[in-house]
Amino acid sequence: ADTSSSSTELQIPRTASSPTQTLPVASRSSGPNIPHVKRPTTKDIYDDDDLTSPRLCRNDNKSGDTLLRIFRDQCPRLIDSTSKHLPPSYWSPWTHPPACAGINLTDAAKTSKLEFCIFTHAHYRGGISIVATPETASDLASIIDKASISGPSMPPPTDRLPLLDVQEVPGKGLGVIAKEAIPRGTVLLRDNARVLADVRFPQHIRRAQGQALLQKASGRLPVPDDVRGLSRSVKAKPGEARGLLEENVLSTNSFAATVDGVAYMALFPEIARINHACNPTALTRFNVKDLTQKVIAFRDIELGEEITISYTDFGLTHEERQEKLLRRWGFSCTCDLCSGGAEATAASDARRRRVTGLRNEVVGHLQKGKFAVAISAYENELLDLVRTEHLAEHMGEHYEVLARLHLAAGNQTTAGVYAQRALDELETFGTTDTQSAAGSVQELRAFVKAFKAQEKLLKSKTNTVREKTAPNSRKETANEIGRH
Ligand SMILES: C[S@@+](CC[C@H](N)C(=O)[O-])C[C@H]1O[C@@H](n2cnc3c(N)ncnc32)[C@H](O)[C@@H]1O
């Protein structure tokens, strides 16, 4: 620990909670999964300085209010089953009339209709079909409008994978392989959501209706095979329900994505070729501003190595992972970690259990105010285990916690170094929309800026002191030289 004094100037301001409560939980992967719902802030949708952008347009055009209608250019209309006979300009920006299925909801006071419709934008970055309620589709239309104006269009598929090849991988079907050595932090691939389906729709409409909607969703895309081609059965079998193929594709290939607090299953056709590994080489990041997802290498990848991501939460034991992968995605994992033999699996599980124990120990030390002991356990054991077992997508959250701990212990210089490292990681890899410690980039930036300013001040003070003492020392030197 360093010995510089603590000052109130350099506080990381997010401490309604004490450092004990800011210990990180294992990062969640955004692999194919049913999402965890978290309501994002406005910032998740638009930049801070951009709050004038159209959003929260829900229900406005139902009211017939003149004032609200003036804003319709900015606020997309609420489009539902009643809109399909209206002229196409009414559905804009969607390129097809809505196709809907719904149920009546009755409570003591009234009966209302809950509808899910297909909204397709055939020209948006390779095309996108959305299964959503009219209200949430209105928010998505705003995002698409805005991204269409500002964002680049998608490059043709052949240019999208300059670093990667899709090949057969023994025991896993197709997989994605590195065509050259790729350094950590490289964006390997950016893909556009072709289907975005509200996770609530299967519970609220009949299965056959849902399948019909999904079939329409892929059929309306410029290249329906972007979705259908992901099916391992290739064609629907005779007698199979219409849309069963799309339903299967979605359930085994989609990713969790949250937009404006609504959880969706998102299908990215190219990213869907990436297999799972319990010790993966890459991670995914969904961008709520344009509905794209990128894949980032989180360690150096060798030529010929497979690009893998984790479909499960980090930190699970071998048995827990196998059980989850089989139940949720229907396969037994054959990744290197799972096929490394009983001894290697047991050693890995023991390290994972030790991490849970160590976390509790660290919290216990902090509760007793023993910062130095907590920091030592964290730095000397926990960090190594997290790295060895890949228990976090990247180390940003851990460095951030260490910055806070060192700050609380009065080690400002070390806190500054960890804050800078956390910032580097977070800026390279970002955070998932479900991460509890997310949203700290700005806070870290402010802290690092203040820390650097203080370091600079200290340096200039030290230089001034040196300069003041310099003439004497020069004299001494001159005298010394003169004596010889
Ligand atoms: C999202 S797809 C990945 C691409 C797929 N391999 C393909 O050919 O299109 C998920 C499917 O790939 C296979 N898979 C992915 N990771 C695997 C692994 N670690 N072990 C075995 N099979 C795996 C399983 O069949 C799984 O249902």
Coordinates of C-alpha atoms and ligand atoms in Angstrom, one line a residue:
A1 CA 0.0 0.0 0.0
D2 CA 1.2 3.5 -0.7
T3 CA 1.5 6.1 2.0
S4 CA 0.0 9.2 0.4
S5 CA -2.6 10.9 2.5
S6 CA -6.2 10.6 1.6
S7 CA -8.1 13.7 0.6
T8 CA -11.8 14.4 0.1
E9 CA -11.1 15.9 -3.3
L10 CA -10.7 12.5 -5.0
Q11 CA -13.9 10.7 -4.0
I12 CA -15.5 8.4 -6.5
P13 CA -19.0 9.7 -5.8
R14 CA -21.0 6.5 -6.0
T15 CA -21.0 5.6 -2.4
A16 CA -24.4 5.6 -1.0
S17 CA -23.2 2.1 -0.5
S18 CA -20.1 1.3 1.4
P19 CA -17.2 -0.6 -0.3
T20 CA -18.5 -3.8 1.3
Q21 CA -21.6 -3.5 -0.9
T22 CA -19.7 -2.7 -4.1
L23 CA -17.9 -6.0 -4.3
P24 CA -18.6 -7.3 -7.8
V25 CA -20.8 -10.2 -8.6
A26 CA -19.7 -12.5 -11.4
S27 CA -20.4 -10.9 -14.8
R28 CA -23.3 -12.2 -16.7
S29 CA -22.7 -13.3 -20.2
S30 CA -25.1 -12.0 -22.9
G31 CA -25.0 -15.4 -24.6
P32 CA -28.2 -16.9 -25.9
N33 CA -30.4 -16.6 -22.9
I34 CA -33.7 -15.4 -21.5
P35 CA -32.8 -12.0 -20.3
H36 CA -32.7 -10.5 -16.9
V37 CA -34.9 -7.4 -17.0
K38 CA -33.5 -4.1 -15.8
R39 CA -34.9 -0.8 -16.6
P40 CA -32.2 1.2 -18.3
T41 CA -31.9 4.9 -17.8
T42 CA -32.4 7.4 -20.6
K43 CA -28.6 7.4 -21.0
D44 CA -28.8 3.8 -22.1
I45 CA -30.8 4.9 -25.1
Y46 CA -29.4 8.3 -25.9
D47 CA -26.3 10.3 -25.0
D48 CA -26.6 12.6 -22.0
D49 CA -26.4 15.7 -24.2
D50 CA -29.1 14.3 -26.5
L51 CA -32.2 14.2 -24.3
T52 CA -34.2 16.2 -26.8
S53 CA -34.3 13.2 -29.0
P54 CA -37.7 11.7 -29.6
R55 CA -38.6 9.0 -27.1
L56 CA -41.3 8.0 -24.8
C57 CA -43.8 8.3 -27.6
R58 CA -46.2 5.7 -26.2
N59 CA -49.9 6.2 -26.6
D60 CA -49.6 9.8 -27.8
N61 CA -51.6 9.5 -31.0
K62 CA -54.5 7.6 -29.4
S63 CA -55.5 10.8 -27.6
G64 CA -56.3 12.8 -30.7
D65 CA -54.8 15.8 -28.9
T66 CA -53.8 18.5 -31.4
L67 CA -50.8 19.5 -29.4
L68 CA -49.5 15.9 -29.4
R69 CA -50.2 15.5 -33.1
I70 CA -47.9 18.4 -33.8
F71 CA -45.1 16.2 -32.5
R72 CA -46.0 13.2 -34.6
D73 CA -43.1 13.9 -36.9
Q74 CA -40.8 13.2 -34.0
C75 CA -42.9 10.6 -32.3
P76 CA -43.8 7.5 -34.3
R77 CA -47.5 6.6 -34.4
L78 CA -49.0 3.8 -32.4
I79 CA -49.5 1.1 -35.0
D80 CA -51.7 -1.9 -34.2
S81 CA -54.1 -4.3 -35.9
T82 CA -56.5 -1.4 -36.7
S83 CA -53.8 0.3 -38.8
K84 CA -53.3 -2.4 -41.4
H85 CA -56.0 -1.1 -43.8
L86 CA -54.6 2.5 -43.6
P87 CA -52.2 3.8 -46.4
P88 CA -48.6 2.6 -46.1
S89 CA -47.4 6.1 -45.1
Y90 CA -49.3 5.6 -41.9
W91 CA -47.1 2.6 -40.8
S92 CA -43.8 4.5 -41.5
P93 CA -41.0 3.7 -40.8
W94 CA -42.2 0.1 -41.1
T95 CA -42.3 -1.3 -44.6
H96 CA -45.2 -3.8 -44.1
P97 CA -48.6 -3.5 -42.6
P98 CA -48.6 -4.8 -39.0
A99 CA -49.7 -8.5 -38.5
C100 CA -51.0 -9.0 -35.1
A101 CA -52.3 -11.6 -32.6
G102 CA -53.8 -10.8 -29.2
I103 CA -55.9 -11.7 -26.2
N104 CA -58.4 -9.8 -24.2
L105 CA -57.4 -9.0 -20.7
T106 CA -60.3 -8.5 -18.3
D107 CA -60.1 -7.2 -14.8
A108 CA -62.9 -5.9 -12.5
A109 CA -62.9 -2.4 -14.1
K110 CA -62.5 -3.0 -17.8
T111 CA -61.5 -5.2 -20.7
S112 CA -58.4 -4.3 -22.7
K113 CA -56.6 -6.0 -25.5
L114 CA -53.0 -7.1 -25.4
E115 CA -51.6 -7.4 -28.9
F116 CA -48.2 -8.5 -30.3
C117 CA -47.6 -7.6 -33.9
I118 CA -44.8 -8.0 -36.5
F119 CA -43.2 -4.8 -37.4
T120 CA -40.7 -5.1 -40.3
H121 CA -38.2 -2.6 -41.6
A122 CA -36.9 -4.3 -44.7
H123 CA -34.2 -1.7 -45.5
Y124 CA -32.7 -1.2 -42.1
R125 CA -29.2 -2.8 -42.1
G126 CA -30.1 -6.1 -43.8
G127 CA -33.7 -5.9 -42.6
I128 CA -35.3 -6.3 -39.1
S129 CA -38.5 -7.9 -38.0
I130 CA -39.8 -7.1 -34.5
V131 CA -42.4 -9.0 -32.5
A132 CA -43.6 -6.4 -30.0
T133 CA -46.6 -4.6 -28.6
P134 CA -47.6 -1.5 -30.5
E135 CA -46.4 0.6 -27.6
T136 CA -42.9 -0.8 -27.5
A137 CA -42.7 -0.9 -31.3
S138 CA -43.2 2.9 -31.2
D139 CA -40.0 3.3 -29.1
L140 CA -38.1 0.9 -31.4
A141 CA -39.3 2.9 -34.4
S142 CA -37.7 6.0 -32.8
I143 CA -34.4 4.1 -32.4
I144 CA -34.4 2.9 -36.0
D145 CA -35.3 6.3 -37.4
K146 CA -32.5 7.9 -35.4
A147 CA -29.9 5.2 -36.2
S148 CA -30.8 5.2 -39.9
I149 CA -30.0 8.9 -40.1
S150 CA -26.8 8.8 -38.1
G151 CA -25.4 5.3 -38.6
P152 CA -23.6 3.7 -41.5
S153 CA -25.4 1.1 -43.4
M154 CA -24.3 -2.5 -43.1
P155 CA -21.4 -3.6 -45.3
P156 CA -22.2 -6.6 -47.5
P157 CA -21.8 -10.0 -45.7
T158 CA -18.5 -10.9 -47.4
D159 CA -16.8 -7.8 -46.0
R160 CA -18.2 -8.3 -42.5
L161 CA -15.9 -11.2 -41.5
P162 CA -12.5 -10.2 -42.7
L163 CA -10.8 -11.9 -39.7
L164 CA -13.1 -14.9 -39.5
D165 CA -14.2 -18.1 -41.3
V166 CA -17.3 -20.2 -40.7
Q167 CA -16.2 -23.9 -40.7
E168 CA -17.3 -27.3 -39.4
V169 CA -16.0 -27.8 -35.8
P170 CA -16.0 -31.5 -34.6
G171 CA -18.9 -32.2 -32.3
K172 CA -20.4 -28.7 -32.5
G173 CA -21.7 -28.3 -36.1
L174 CA -20.5 -25.0 -37.6
G175 CA -18.3 -22.6 -35.7
V176 CA -16.3 -19.5 -36.3
I177 CA -12.5 -19.7 -36.7
A178 CA -9.8 -17.0 -36.7
K179 CA -8.2 -16.5 -40.1
E180 CA -5.2 -14.7 -38.5
A181 CA -3.7 -13.9 -35.1
I182 CA -6.0 -11.4 -33.4
P183 CA -5.0 -9.2 -30.4
R184 CA -7.1 -8.8 -27.3
G185 CA -9.7 -6.0 -27.5
T186 CA -10.2 -6.4 -31.3
V187 CA -13.8 -6.0 -32.5
L188 CA -14.2 -9.3 -34.4
L189 CA -17.6 -8.8 -35.8
R190 CA -20.6 -6.5 -35.8
D191 CA -24.0 -7.9 -36.6
N192 CA -27.5 -6.4 -36.9
A193 CA -30.5 -8.0 -35.2
R194 CA -32.7 -9.6 -37.9
V195 CA -35.4 -10.6 -35.4
L196 CA -36.2 -8.9 -32.1
A197 CA -39.0 -10.7 -30.2
D198 CA -40.5 -9.5 -26.9
V199 CA -39.9 -12.4 -24.4
R200 CA -43.5 -12.0 -23.1
F201 CA -45.2 -12.9 -26.4
P202 CA -45.1 -16.7 -26.0
Q203 CA -46.9 -16.5 -22.6
H204 CA -49.6 -14.2 -23.9
I205 CA -50.7 -15.6 -27.3
R206 CA -51.4 -19.1 -28.4
R207 CA -48.4 -21.1 -29.6
A208 CA -49.8 -21.5 -33.1
Q209 CA -50.3 -17.8 -33.3
G210 CA -46.8 -17.1 -32.1
Q211 CA -45.3 -19.5 -34.7
A212 CA -47.3 -17.8 -37.4
L213 CA -46.0 -14.4 -36.4
L214 CA -42.4 -15.8 -36.4
Q215 CA -42.9 -17.3 -39.8
K216 CA -44.1 -13.9 -41.1
A217 CA -41.2 -12.2 -39.3
S218 CA -38.6 -14.2 -41.3
G219 CA -40.7 -14.2 -44.5
R220 CA -40.8 -10.4 -44.6
L221 CA -37.0 -10.0 -44.4
P222 CA -35.1 -9.4 -47.7
V223 CA -33.3 -12.7 -47.1
P224 CA -35.6 -15.0 -45.1
D225 CA -32.7 -17.5 -45.0
D226 CA -30.8 -15.2 -42.6
V227 CA -33.2 -16.8 -40.1
R228 CA -34.3 -20.0 -41.6
G229 CA -30.7 -21.0 -42.7
L230 CA -29.8 -21.2 -39.0
S231 CA -32.0 -24.2 -38.6
R232 CA -30.2 -27.5 -38.2
S233 CA -33.1 -29.3 -39.7
V234 CA -32.9 -27.0 -42.7
K235 CA -36.5 -27.4 -43.9
A236 CA -39.7 -27.8 -42.0
K237 CA -40.6 -31.5 -41.9
P238 CA -43.9 -32.6 -43.5
G239 CA -46.7 -32.2 -41.0
E240 CA -44.7 -29.8 -38.9
A241 CA -46.5 -26.7 -37.7
R242 CA -45.8 -23.6 -39.8
G243 CA -43.3 -21.5 -37.9
L244 CA -42.0 -24.3 -35.8
L245 CA -38.7 -24.0 -37.7
E246 CA -38.4 -20.3 -36.8
E247 CA -39.5 -21.0 -33.2
N248 CA -36.6 -23.5 -32.9
V249 CA -34.1 -21.2 -34.5
L250 CA -35.1 -18.4 -32.1
S251 CA -35.0 -20.6 -29.0
T252 CA -31.5 -22.0 -29.7
N253 CA -29.8 -19.0 -31.3
S254 CA -31.1 -15.8 -29.8
F255 CA -29.4 -13.5 -27.3
A256 CA -30.8 -11.6 -24.4
A257 CA -31.3 -7.8 -25.1
T258 CA -33.0 -5.1 -23.2
V259 CA -34.4 -2.0 -24.8
D260 CA -36.1 0.7 -22.8
G261 CA -36.8 -1.8 -20.0
V262 CA -38.3 -4.4 -22.3
A263 CA -36.6 -7.8 -22.6
Y264 CA -36.2 -9.2 -26.1
M265 CA -34.8 -12.3 -27.7
A266 CA -32.5 -11.0 -30.4
L267 CA -31.3 -13.0 -33.4
F268 CA -28.0 -12.1 -35.0
P269 CA -27.4 -14.5 -37.9
E270 CA -23.6 -14.3 -38.0
I271 CA -23.0 -14.2 -34.2
A272 CA -25.4 -17.2 -34.0
R273 CA -22.6 -19.3 -35.6
I274 CA -20.4 -18.7 -32.6
N275 CA -20.3 -21.8 -30.3
H276 CA -20.2 -21.8 -26.5
A277 CA -17.1 -22.4 -24.4
C278 CA -16.9 -22.3 -20.6
N279 CA -13.6 -20.6 -21.0
P280 CA -14.4 -18.5 -24.0
T281 CA -12.2 -16.3 -26.2
A282 CA -14.7 -13.5 -26.9
L283 CA -17.6 -11.6 -25.4
T284 CA -20.7 -9.9 -27.0
R285 CA -22.0 -6.3 -26.5
F286 CA -25.4 -5.2 -27.5
N287 CA -25.8 -1.6 -28.7
V288 CA -29.2 -0.3 -27.8
K289 CA -28.8 2.8 -29.9
D290 CA -28.8 0.9 -33.2
L291 CA -29.8 -2.7 -32.3
T292 CA -26.5 -4.1 -33.3
Q293 CA -24.2 -6.4 -31.4
K294 CA -20.5 -6.7 -31.6
V295 CA -18.1 -9.5 -30.6
I296 CA -14.8 -8.5 -28.9
A297 CA -11.8 -10.7 -28.4
F298 CA -11.1 -10.7 -24.7
R299 CA -7.8 -12.4 -25.0
D300 CA -5.2 -12.8 -27.8
I301 CA -6.5 -15.3 -30.3
E302 CA -4.2 -17.5 -32.4
L303 CA -4.6 -18.2 -36.1
G304 CA -6.9 -21.2 -36.5
E305 CA -8.3 -20.9 -32.9
E306 CA -12.1 -21.0 -32.5
I307 CA -14.0 -17.9 -31.5
T308 CA -16.2 -18.8 -28.6
I309 CA -18.5 -17.0 -26.2
S310 CA -20.2 -18.1 -22.9
Y311 CA -23.9 -18.8 -23.2
T312 CA -24.2 -19.1 -19.4
D313 CA -23.4 -16.9 -16.4
F314 CA -19.8 -17.0 -15.3
G315 CA -18.8 -18.7 -12.2
L316 CA -20.9 -21.9 -12.4
T317 CA -19.4 -25.3 -11.6
H318 CA -19.0 -28.0 -14.3
E319 CA -22.2 -29.8 -13.2
E320 CA -24.2 -26.5 -13.0
R321 CA -23.0 -25.5 -16.5
Q322 CA -23.8 -28.8 -18.1
E323 CA -27.2 -28.9 -16.5
K324 CA -28.1 -25.4 -17.7
L325 CA -26.7 -25.9 -21.2
L326 CA -28.7 -29.1 -21.6
R327 CA -31.9 -27.8 -20.2
R328 CA -31.9 -24.4 -21.9
W329 CA -30.0 -25.1 -25.2
G330 CA -30.3 -28.9 -25.5
F331 CA -26.6 -29.8 -25.9
S332 CA -23.9 -31.3 -23.8
C333 CA -20.9 -29.0 -23.8
T334 CA -17.7 -30.4 -25.3
C335 CA -15.5 -27.3 -24.8
D336 CA -11.9 -27.7 -23.7
L337 CA -12.7 -27.1 -20.0
C338 CA -15.5 -29.7 -20.0
S339 CA -13.6 -32.3 -21.9
G340 CA -10.3 -31.9 -20.0
G341 CA -10.9 -34.9 -17.8
A342 CA -12.2 -35.5 -14.3
E343 CA -9.1 -34.2 -12.5
A344 CA -9.0 -30.9 -14.4
T345 CA -12.7 -30.4 -13.9
A346 CA -12.5 -31.0 -10.1
A347 CA -9.6 -28.6 -9.8
S348 CA -11.5 -25.9 -11.7
D349 CA -14.6 -26.5 -9.5
A350 CA -12.4 -26.2 -6.4
R351 CA -11.0 -22.9 -7.6
R352 CA -14.5 -21.6 -8.3
R353 CA -15.7 -22.6 -4.8
R354 CA -12.7 -20.9 -3.3
V355 CA -13.7 -17.7 -5.1
T356 CA -17.1 -17.8 -3.3
G357 CA -15.4 -18.4 0.0
L358 CA -12.8 -15.6 -0.6
R359 CA -15.5 -13.1 -1.5
N360 CA -17.2 -13.8 1.8
E361 CA -13.9 -13.5 3.6
V362 CA -13.2 -10.1 1.9
V363 CA -16.7 -8.8 2.9
G364 CA -16.1 -10.0 6.5
H365 CA -12.8 -8.1 6.7
L366 CA -14.4 -5.0 5.3
Q367 CA -17.2 -5.2 7.8
K368 CA -14.6 -5.2 10.5
G369 CA -12.8 -2.2 8.9
K370 CA -9.8 -4.3 8.1
F371 CA -9.1 -2.8 4.7
A372 CA -5.4 -3.9 4.4
V373 CA -6.3 -7.5 5.0
A374 CA -9.3 -7.4 2.6
I375 CA -7.1 -5.7 -0.1
S376 CA -4.4 -8.3 0.4
A377 CA -6.8 -11.3 0.0
Y378 CA -8.2 -9.6 -3.1
E379 CA -4.9 -8.8 -4.8
N380 CA -3.0 -11.9 -3.8
E381 CA -5.6 -14.6 -4.3
L382 CA -9.0 -13.5 -5.7
L383 CA -7.7 -11.7 -8.8
D384 CA -5.6 -14.7 -9.9
L385 CA -8.5 -17.1 -9.4
V386 CA -10.8 -14.8 -11.4
R387 CA -8.3 -14.7 -14.2
T388 CA -7.5 -18.4 -14.2
E389 CA -11.1 -19.4 -14.2
H390 CA -12.4 -16.6 -16.4
L391 CA -15.0 -15.6 -13.9
A392 CA -15.4 -12.2 -15.4
E393 CA -15.7 -11.1 -19.0
H394 CA -12.9 -8.6 -18.2
M395 CA -11.2 -7.2 -15.1
G396 CA -12.8 -3.8 -15.2
E397 CA -15.2 -4.3 -12.4
H398 CA -12.5 -5.9 -10.2
Y399 CA -10.1 -3.0 -10.8
E400 CA -12.9 -0.6 -10.0
V401 CA -13.6 -2.3 -6.7
L402 CA -9.9 -2.3 -5.8
A403 CA -9.8 1.4 -6.6
R404 CA -12.6 2.0 -4.1
L405 CA -11.0 -0.2 -1.5
H406 CA -7.6 1.6 -1.8
L407 CA -9.3 4.9 -1.7
A408 CA -11.2 3.9 1.5
A409 CA -7.9 2.7 3.0
G410 CA -6.3 6.0 2.2
N411 CA -4.0 4.7 -0.6
Q412 CA -4.8 7.4 -3.2
T413 CA -2.0 6.7 -5.6
T414 CA -2.8 3.0 -5.9
A415 CA -6.5 3.9 -6.1
G416 CA -5.7 6.1 -9.1
V417 CA -3.7 3.4 -10.8
Y418 CA -6.6 0.8 -10.4
A419 CA -9.1 3.4 -11.5
Q420 CA -7.1 4.0 -14.7
R421 CA -6.9 0.3 -15.4
A422 CA -10.7 -0.1 -14.7
L423 CA -11.3 2.7 -17.2
D424 CA -9.1 1.1 -19.9
E425 CA -11.0 -2.2 -19.5
L426 CA -14.4 -0.7 -19.5
E427 CA -13.6 1.5 -22.5
T428 CA -12.4 -1.5 -24.5
F429 CA -15.0 -4.0 -23.5
G430 CA -18.0 -2.0 -22.3
T431 CA -20.6 -3.5 -19.9
T432 CA -23.6 -5.6 -20.4
D433 CA -27.0 -4.1 -19.8
T434 CA -27.4 -6.4 -16.8
Q435 CA -24.2 -5.6 -15.0
S436 CA -24.7 -4.2 -11.6
A437 CA -21.5 -2.2 -11.6
A438 CA -22.3 -0.8 -15.0
G439 CA -22.5 2.9 -15.7
S440 CA -19.4 3.8 -13.9
V441 CA -17.3 4.8 -16.9
Q442 CA -18.1 8.5 -16.5
E443 CA -17.5 8.3 -12.8
L444 CA -14.2 6.6 -13.3
R445 CA -13.2 9.2 -16.0
A446 CA -13.9 12.0 -13.5
F447 CA -11.9 10.3 -10.8
V448 CA -8.9 9.6 -13.1
K449 CA -9.0 13.2 -14.3
A450 CA -9.0 14.5 -10.8
F451 CA -6.4 12.1 -9.8
K452 CA -4.1 13.1 -12.7
A453 CA -4.7 16.8 -11.9
Q454 CA -3.7 16.2 -8.3
E455 CA -0.6 14.2 -9.4
K456 CA 0.4 17.1 -11.7
L457 CA 0.0 19.6 -8.9
L458 CA 2.1 17.5 -6.5
K459 CA 4.8 17.1 -9.2
S460 CA 4.9 20.9 -9.8
K461 CA 5.0 21.5 -6.1
T462 CA 7.9 19.1 -5.8
N463 CA 9.7 20.7 -8.7
T464 CA 9.3 24.1 -7.1
V465 CA 10.8 22.8 -3.9
R466 CA 13.7 21.3 -5.9
E467 CA 14.2 24.5 -7.8
K468 CA 14.3 26.5 -4.5
T469 CA 17.0 24.1 -3.1
A470 CA 18.8 23.7 -6.4
P471 CA 21.1 26.8 -6.2
N472 CA 22.5 25.5 -2.9
S473 CA 23.2 22.1 -4.2
R474 CA 24.8 23.7 -7.3
K475 CA 26.9 25.7 -5.1
E476 CA 27.8 22.6 -3.1
T477 CA 28.7 20.8 -6.3
A478 CA 30.8 23.8 -7.5
N479 CA 32.5 24.0 -4.2
E480 CA 33.2 20.2 -4.3
I481 CA 34.5 20.5 -7.8
G482 CA 36.6 23.5 -6.8
R483 CA 38.1 21.6 -3.9
H484 CA 39.4 18.8 -6.2
Ligands
LIG1 C1 -26.0 -20.8 -31.5 S1 -25.6 -22.3 -32.2 C2 -23.9 -22.2 -32.6 C3 -23.6 -22.5 -34.0 C4 -23.9 -24.0 -34.4 N1 -22.8 -24.8 -34.1 C5 -24.3 -24.1 -35.9 O1 -23.8 -25.0 -36.5 O2 -25.0 -23.2 -36.4 C6 -25.7 -23.3 -30.8 C7 -25.6 -24.8 -31.1 O3 -24.3 -25.1 -31.4 C8 -23.9 -26.3 -30.7 N2 -22.8 -26.0 -29.7 C9 -22.4 -24.8 -29.4 N3 -21.5 -24.8 -28.4 C10 -21.2 -26.1 -28.2 C11 -20.4 -26.8 -27.3 N4 -19.5 -26.1 -26.5 N5 -20.4 -28.1 -27.2 C12 -21.2 -28.8 -28.1 N6 -22.1 -28.2 -28.9 C13 -22.1 -26.9 -29.0 C14 -25.1 -26.9 -30.1 O4 -25.7 -27.7 -31.0 C15 -26.0 -25.6 -29.9 O5 -27.3 -25.9 -29.8

